[in-house]
Tab-separated table of C-alpha atoms in Angstrom:
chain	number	residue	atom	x	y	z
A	269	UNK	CA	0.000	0.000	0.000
A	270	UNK	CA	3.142	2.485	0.524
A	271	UNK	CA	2.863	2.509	-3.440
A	272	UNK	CA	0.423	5.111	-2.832
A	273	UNK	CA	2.182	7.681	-0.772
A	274	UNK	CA	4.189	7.928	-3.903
A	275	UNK	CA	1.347	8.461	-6.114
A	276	UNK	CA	0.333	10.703	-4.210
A	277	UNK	CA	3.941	12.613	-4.146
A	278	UNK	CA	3.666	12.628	-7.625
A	279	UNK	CA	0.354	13.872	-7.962
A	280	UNK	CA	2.245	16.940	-5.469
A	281	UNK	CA	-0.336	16.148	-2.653
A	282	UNK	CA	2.124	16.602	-0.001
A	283	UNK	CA	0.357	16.902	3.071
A	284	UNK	CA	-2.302	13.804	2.014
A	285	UNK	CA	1.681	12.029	1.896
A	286	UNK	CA	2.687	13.189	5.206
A	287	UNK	CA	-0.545	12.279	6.586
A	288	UNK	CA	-0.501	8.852	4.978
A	289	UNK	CA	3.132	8.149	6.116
A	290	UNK	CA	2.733	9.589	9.477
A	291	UNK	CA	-0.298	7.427	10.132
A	292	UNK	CA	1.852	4.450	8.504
A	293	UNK	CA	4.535	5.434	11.235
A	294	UNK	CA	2.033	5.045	13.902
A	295	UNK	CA	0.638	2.201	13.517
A	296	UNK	CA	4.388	0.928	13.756
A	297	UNK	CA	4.616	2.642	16.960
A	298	UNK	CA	1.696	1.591	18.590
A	299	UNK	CA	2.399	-2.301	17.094
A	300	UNK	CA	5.774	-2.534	18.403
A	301	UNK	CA	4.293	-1.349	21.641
A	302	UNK	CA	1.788	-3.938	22.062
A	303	UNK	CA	2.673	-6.601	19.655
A	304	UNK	CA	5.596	-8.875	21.073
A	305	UNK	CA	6.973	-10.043	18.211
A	306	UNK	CA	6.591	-6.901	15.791
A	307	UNK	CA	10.385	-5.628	16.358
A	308	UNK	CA	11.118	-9.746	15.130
A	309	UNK	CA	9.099	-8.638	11.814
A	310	UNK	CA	10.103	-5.219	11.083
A	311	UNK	CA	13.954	-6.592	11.269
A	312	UNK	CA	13.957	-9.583	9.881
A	313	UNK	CA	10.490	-11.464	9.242
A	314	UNK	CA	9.884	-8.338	6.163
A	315	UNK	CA	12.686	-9.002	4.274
A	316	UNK	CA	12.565	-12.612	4.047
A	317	UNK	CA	9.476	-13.482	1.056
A	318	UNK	CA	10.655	-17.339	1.785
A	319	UNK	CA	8.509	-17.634	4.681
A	320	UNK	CA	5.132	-16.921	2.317
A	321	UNK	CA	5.988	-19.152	0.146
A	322	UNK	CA	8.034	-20.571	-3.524
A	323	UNK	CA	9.014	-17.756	-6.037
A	324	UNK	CA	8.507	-20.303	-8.726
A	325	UNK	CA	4.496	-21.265	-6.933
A	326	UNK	CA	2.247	-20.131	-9.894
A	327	UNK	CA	-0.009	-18.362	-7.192
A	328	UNK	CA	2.927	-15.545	-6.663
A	329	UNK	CA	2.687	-13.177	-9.300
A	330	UNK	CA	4.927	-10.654	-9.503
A	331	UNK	CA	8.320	-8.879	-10.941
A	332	UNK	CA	10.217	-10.948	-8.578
A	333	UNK	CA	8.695	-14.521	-9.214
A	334	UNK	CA	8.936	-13.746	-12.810
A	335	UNK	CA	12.571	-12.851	-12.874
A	336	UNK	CA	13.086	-16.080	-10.731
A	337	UNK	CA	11.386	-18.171	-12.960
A	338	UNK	CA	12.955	-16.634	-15.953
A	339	UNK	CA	16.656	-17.331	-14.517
A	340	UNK	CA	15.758	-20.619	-12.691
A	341	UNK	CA	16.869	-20.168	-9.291
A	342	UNK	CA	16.816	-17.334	-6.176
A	343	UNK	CA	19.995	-15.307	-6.282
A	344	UNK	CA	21.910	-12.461	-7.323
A	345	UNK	CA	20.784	-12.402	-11.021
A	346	UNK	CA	17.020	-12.907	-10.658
A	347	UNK	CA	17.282	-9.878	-7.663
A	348	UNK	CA	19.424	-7.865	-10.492
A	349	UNK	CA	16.369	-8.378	-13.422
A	350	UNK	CA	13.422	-7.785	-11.042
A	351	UNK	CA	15.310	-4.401	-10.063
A	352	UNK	CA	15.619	-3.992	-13.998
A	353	UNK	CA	12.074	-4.387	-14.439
A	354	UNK	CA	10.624	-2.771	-11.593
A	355	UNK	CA	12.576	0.496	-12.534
A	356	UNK	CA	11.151	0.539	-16.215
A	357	UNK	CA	7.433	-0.496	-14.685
A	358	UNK	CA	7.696	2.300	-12.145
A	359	UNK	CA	8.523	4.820	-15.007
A	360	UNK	CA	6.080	4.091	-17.266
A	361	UNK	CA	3.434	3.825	-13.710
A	362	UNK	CA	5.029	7.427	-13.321
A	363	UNK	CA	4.131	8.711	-16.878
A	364	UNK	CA	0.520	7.215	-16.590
A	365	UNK	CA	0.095	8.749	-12.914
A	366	UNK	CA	1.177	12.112	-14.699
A	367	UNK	CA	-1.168	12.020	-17.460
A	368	UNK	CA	-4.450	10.749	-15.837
A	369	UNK	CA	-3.771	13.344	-13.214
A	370	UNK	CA	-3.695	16.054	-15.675
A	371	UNK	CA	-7.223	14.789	-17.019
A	372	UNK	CA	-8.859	14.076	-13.462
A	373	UNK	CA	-9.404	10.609	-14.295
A	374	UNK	CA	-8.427	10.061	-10.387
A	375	UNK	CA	-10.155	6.445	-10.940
A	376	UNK	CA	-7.076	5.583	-13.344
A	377	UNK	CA	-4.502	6.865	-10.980
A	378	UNK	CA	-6.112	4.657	-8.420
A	379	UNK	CA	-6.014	1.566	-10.520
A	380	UNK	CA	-2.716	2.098	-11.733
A	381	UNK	CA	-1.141	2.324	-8.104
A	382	UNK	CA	-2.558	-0.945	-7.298
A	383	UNK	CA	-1.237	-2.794	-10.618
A	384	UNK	CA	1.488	-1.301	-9.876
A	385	UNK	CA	1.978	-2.187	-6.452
A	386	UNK	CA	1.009	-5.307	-7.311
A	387	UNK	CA	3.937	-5.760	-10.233
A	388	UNK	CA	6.675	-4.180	-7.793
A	389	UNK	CA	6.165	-6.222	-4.722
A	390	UNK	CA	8.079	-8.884	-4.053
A	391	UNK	CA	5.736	-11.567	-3.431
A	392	UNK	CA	1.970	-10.675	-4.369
A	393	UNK	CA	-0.615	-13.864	-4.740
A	394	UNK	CA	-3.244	-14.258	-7.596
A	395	UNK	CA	-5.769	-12.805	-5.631
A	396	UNK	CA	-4.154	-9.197	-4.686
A	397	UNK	CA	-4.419	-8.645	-8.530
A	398	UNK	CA	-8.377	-8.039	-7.786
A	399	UNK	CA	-6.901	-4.280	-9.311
A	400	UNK	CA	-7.738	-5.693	-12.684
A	401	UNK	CA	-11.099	-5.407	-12.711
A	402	UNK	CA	-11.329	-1.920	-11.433
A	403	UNK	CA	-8.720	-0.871	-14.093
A	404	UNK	CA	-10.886	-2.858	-16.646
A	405	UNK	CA	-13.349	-0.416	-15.900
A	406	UNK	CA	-11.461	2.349	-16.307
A	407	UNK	CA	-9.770	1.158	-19.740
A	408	UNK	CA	-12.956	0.546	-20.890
A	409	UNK	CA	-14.589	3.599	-19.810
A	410	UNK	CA	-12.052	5.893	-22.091
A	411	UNK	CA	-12.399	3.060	-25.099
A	412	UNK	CA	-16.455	4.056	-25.122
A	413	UNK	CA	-15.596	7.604	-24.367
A	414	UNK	CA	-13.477	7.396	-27.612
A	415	UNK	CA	-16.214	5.956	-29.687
A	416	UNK	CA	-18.807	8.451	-28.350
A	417	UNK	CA	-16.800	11.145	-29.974
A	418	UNK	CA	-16.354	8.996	-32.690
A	419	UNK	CA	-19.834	9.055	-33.193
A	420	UNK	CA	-21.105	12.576	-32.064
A	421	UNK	CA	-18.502	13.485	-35.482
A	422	UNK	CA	-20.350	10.677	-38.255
A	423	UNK	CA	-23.790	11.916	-36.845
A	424	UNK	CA	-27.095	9.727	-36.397
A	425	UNK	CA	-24.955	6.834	-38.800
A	426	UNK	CA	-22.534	6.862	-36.360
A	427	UNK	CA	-24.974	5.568	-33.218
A	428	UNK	CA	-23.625	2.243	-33.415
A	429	UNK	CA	-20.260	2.721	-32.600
A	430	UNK	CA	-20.578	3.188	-28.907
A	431	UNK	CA	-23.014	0.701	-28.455
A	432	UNK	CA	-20.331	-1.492	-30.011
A	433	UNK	CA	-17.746	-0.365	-27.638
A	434	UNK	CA	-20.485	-1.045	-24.592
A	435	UNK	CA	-20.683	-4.725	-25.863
A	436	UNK	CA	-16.757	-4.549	-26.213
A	437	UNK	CA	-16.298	-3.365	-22.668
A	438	UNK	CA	-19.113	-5.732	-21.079
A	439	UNK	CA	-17.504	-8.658	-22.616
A	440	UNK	CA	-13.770	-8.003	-22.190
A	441	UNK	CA	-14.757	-6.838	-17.908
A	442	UNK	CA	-16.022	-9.925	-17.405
A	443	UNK	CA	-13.335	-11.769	-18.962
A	444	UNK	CA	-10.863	-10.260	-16.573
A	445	UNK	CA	-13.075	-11.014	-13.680
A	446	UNK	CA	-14.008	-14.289	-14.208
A	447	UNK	CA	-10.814	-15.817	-12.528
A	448	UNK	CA	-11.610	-14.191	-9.156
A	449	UNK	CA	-15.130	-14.896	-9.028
A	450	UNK	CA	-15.581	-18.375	-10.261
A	451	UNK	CA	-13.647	-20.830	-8.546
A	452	UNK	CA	-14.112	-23.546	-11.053
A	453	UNK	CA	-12.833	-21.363	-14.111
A	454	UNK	CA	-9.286	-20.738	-11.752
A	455	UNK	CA	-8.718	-23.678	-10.436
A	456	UNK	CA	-9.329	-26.021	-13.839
A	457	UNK	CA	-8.377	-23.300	-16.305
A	458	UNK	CA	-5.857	-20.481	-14.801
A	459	UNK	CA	-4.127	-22.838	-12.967
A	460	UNK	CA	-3.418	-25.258	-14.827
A	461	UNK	CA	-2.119	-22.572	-17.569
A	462	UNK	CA	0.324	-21.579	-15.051
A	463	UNK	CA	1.610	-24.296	-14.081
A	464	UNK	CA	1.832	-26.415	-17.642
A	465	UNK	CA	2.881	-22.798	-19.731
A	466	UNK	CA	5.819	-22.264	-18.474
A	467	UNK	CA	7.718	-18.938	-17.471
A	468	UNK	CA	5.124	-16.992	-19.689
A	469	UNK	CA	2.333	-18.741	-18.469
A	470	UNK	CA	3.242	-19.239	-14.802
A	471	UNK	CA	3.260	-15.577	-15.178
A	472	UNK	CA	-0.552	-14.885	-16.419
A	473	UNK	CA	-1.615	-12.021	-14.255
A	474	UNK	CA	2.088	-10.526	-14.100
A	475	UNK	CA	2.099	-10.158	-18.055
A	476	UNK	CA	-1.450	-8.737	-17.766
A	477	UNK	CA	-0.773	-5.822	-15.790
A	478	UNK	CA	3.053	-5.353	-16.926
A	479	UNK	CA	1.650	-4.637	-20.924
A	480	UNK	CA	-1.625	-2.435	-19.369
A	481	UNK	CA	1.442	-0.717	-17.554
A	482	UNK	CA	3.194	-0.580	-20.208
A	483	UNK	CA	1.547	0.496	-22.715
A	484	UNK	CA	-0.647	3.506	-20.358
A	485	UNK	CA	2.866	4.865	-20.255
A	486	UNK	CA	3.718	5.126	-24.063
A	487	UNK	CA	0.715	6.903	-24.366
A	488	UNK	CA	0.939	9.340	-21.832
A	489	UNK	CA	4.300	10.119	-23.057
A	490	UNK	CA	2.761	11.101	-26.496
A	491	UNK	CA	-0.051	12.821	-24.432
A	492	UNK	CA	2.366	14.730	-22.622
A	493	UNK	CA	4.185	15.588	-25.687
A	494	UNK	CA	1.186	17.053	-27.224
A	495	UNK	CA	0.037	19.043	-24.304
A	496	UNK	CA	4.207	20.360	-24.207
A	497	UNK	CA	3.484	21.074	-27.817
A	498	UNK	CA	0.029	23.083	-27.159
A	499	UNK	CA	1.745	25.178	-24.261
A	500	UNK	CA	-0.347	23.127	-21.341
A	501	UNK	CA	1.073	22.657	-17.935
């Protein structure tokens, strides 16, 4: 969740950041007051993902268990290409953050953080990456805003075209949420993708949000560009 004290920093929300991270830094305090093994976690327990669980287990999705699965084994190399990765994912987070901001689309910036957070930690399970769906939503709600302009410009011939992109939407929403909300589907479809695909498919919900990621950022670049070019902040 710390992701989003940086989104927020980015956004130049400073004091919603210091109130996030001092309320953060309280609940440390007040744990390690009345918790007797939270100074055993903060030191140690944190920094050691081996107690959740396998890197290569096709329920951790993430940077890290990709990187591990792509060089085999734990160890200097896979740390060295999930640091690789995470930088270019956080840039291209950054340059999405940026844009969306800039529009008020604050329901992008908040789906984006949690992909995000979700592609950067170090050991996230299948189900954190719930953040699909609501960015799903939000994908979809700028591909129909797209086609309604689309439309207003060929007139009354043009009436279709966001009714397609409704259909569009509908379907490709409840693609993306079917894996968290029938257990059937994950368990005898997901599943077994991960675990018979391997590095790509042991990866499924990784490569999901890396190319949404991804590809938000090479478009707010060129968004950003054009706003530069047309003298907006």
């Amino acid at each position: 969740p710390a992701i989003f004290i940086g989104v927020m920093l980015v956004q130049r929300r400073f004091r919603d950041a210091a109130v996030a991270t001092g309320t953060f830094l309280a609940t440390v305090v007040i744990g390690l007051v009345m918790v007797p093994d939270a100074t055993k976690f903060w030191t140690s327990a944190l920094f050691d993902d081996s107690r959740i669980g396998a890197l290569d287990n096709p329920g951790a999705q993430s940077l890290k268990s990709t990187a591990v699965r792509w060089i085999g084994h734990e160890g200097t190399g896979a740390t060295l290409l999930w640091l690789v990765l995470a930088v270019v994912i956080l840039a291209a987070a950054t340059v999405a953050v940026i844009a969306a901001t800039r529009r008020g689309n604050d329901a992008l910036v908040l789906a984006l953080g949690g992909i995000t957070a979700c592609l950067l930690s170090p050991f996230p399970w299948h189900h954190h990456w719930v953040w699909l769906v609501p960015l799903a939503l939000c994908l979809i709600d700028l591909a129909v805003r797209a086609t309604e302009k689309t439309a207003a410009r060929a007139g009354v011939r043009g009436w279709w075209v966001p009714q397609v992109g409704v259909l569009i939407g509908a379907a490709a929403v409840a693609l993306v949420m079917l894996p968290y909300v029938s257990t059937t589907f994950y368990f005898n479809l997901t599943y077994w993708v991960m675990m018979g695909k391997g590095a790509w498919g042991a990866t499924w919900y990784t490569w999901q949000g890396a190319l949404v990621v991804l590809i938000a950022g090479a478009v707010s670049l060129w968004l950003l560009r054009g706003d530069s070019r047309d003298g907006q902040p």
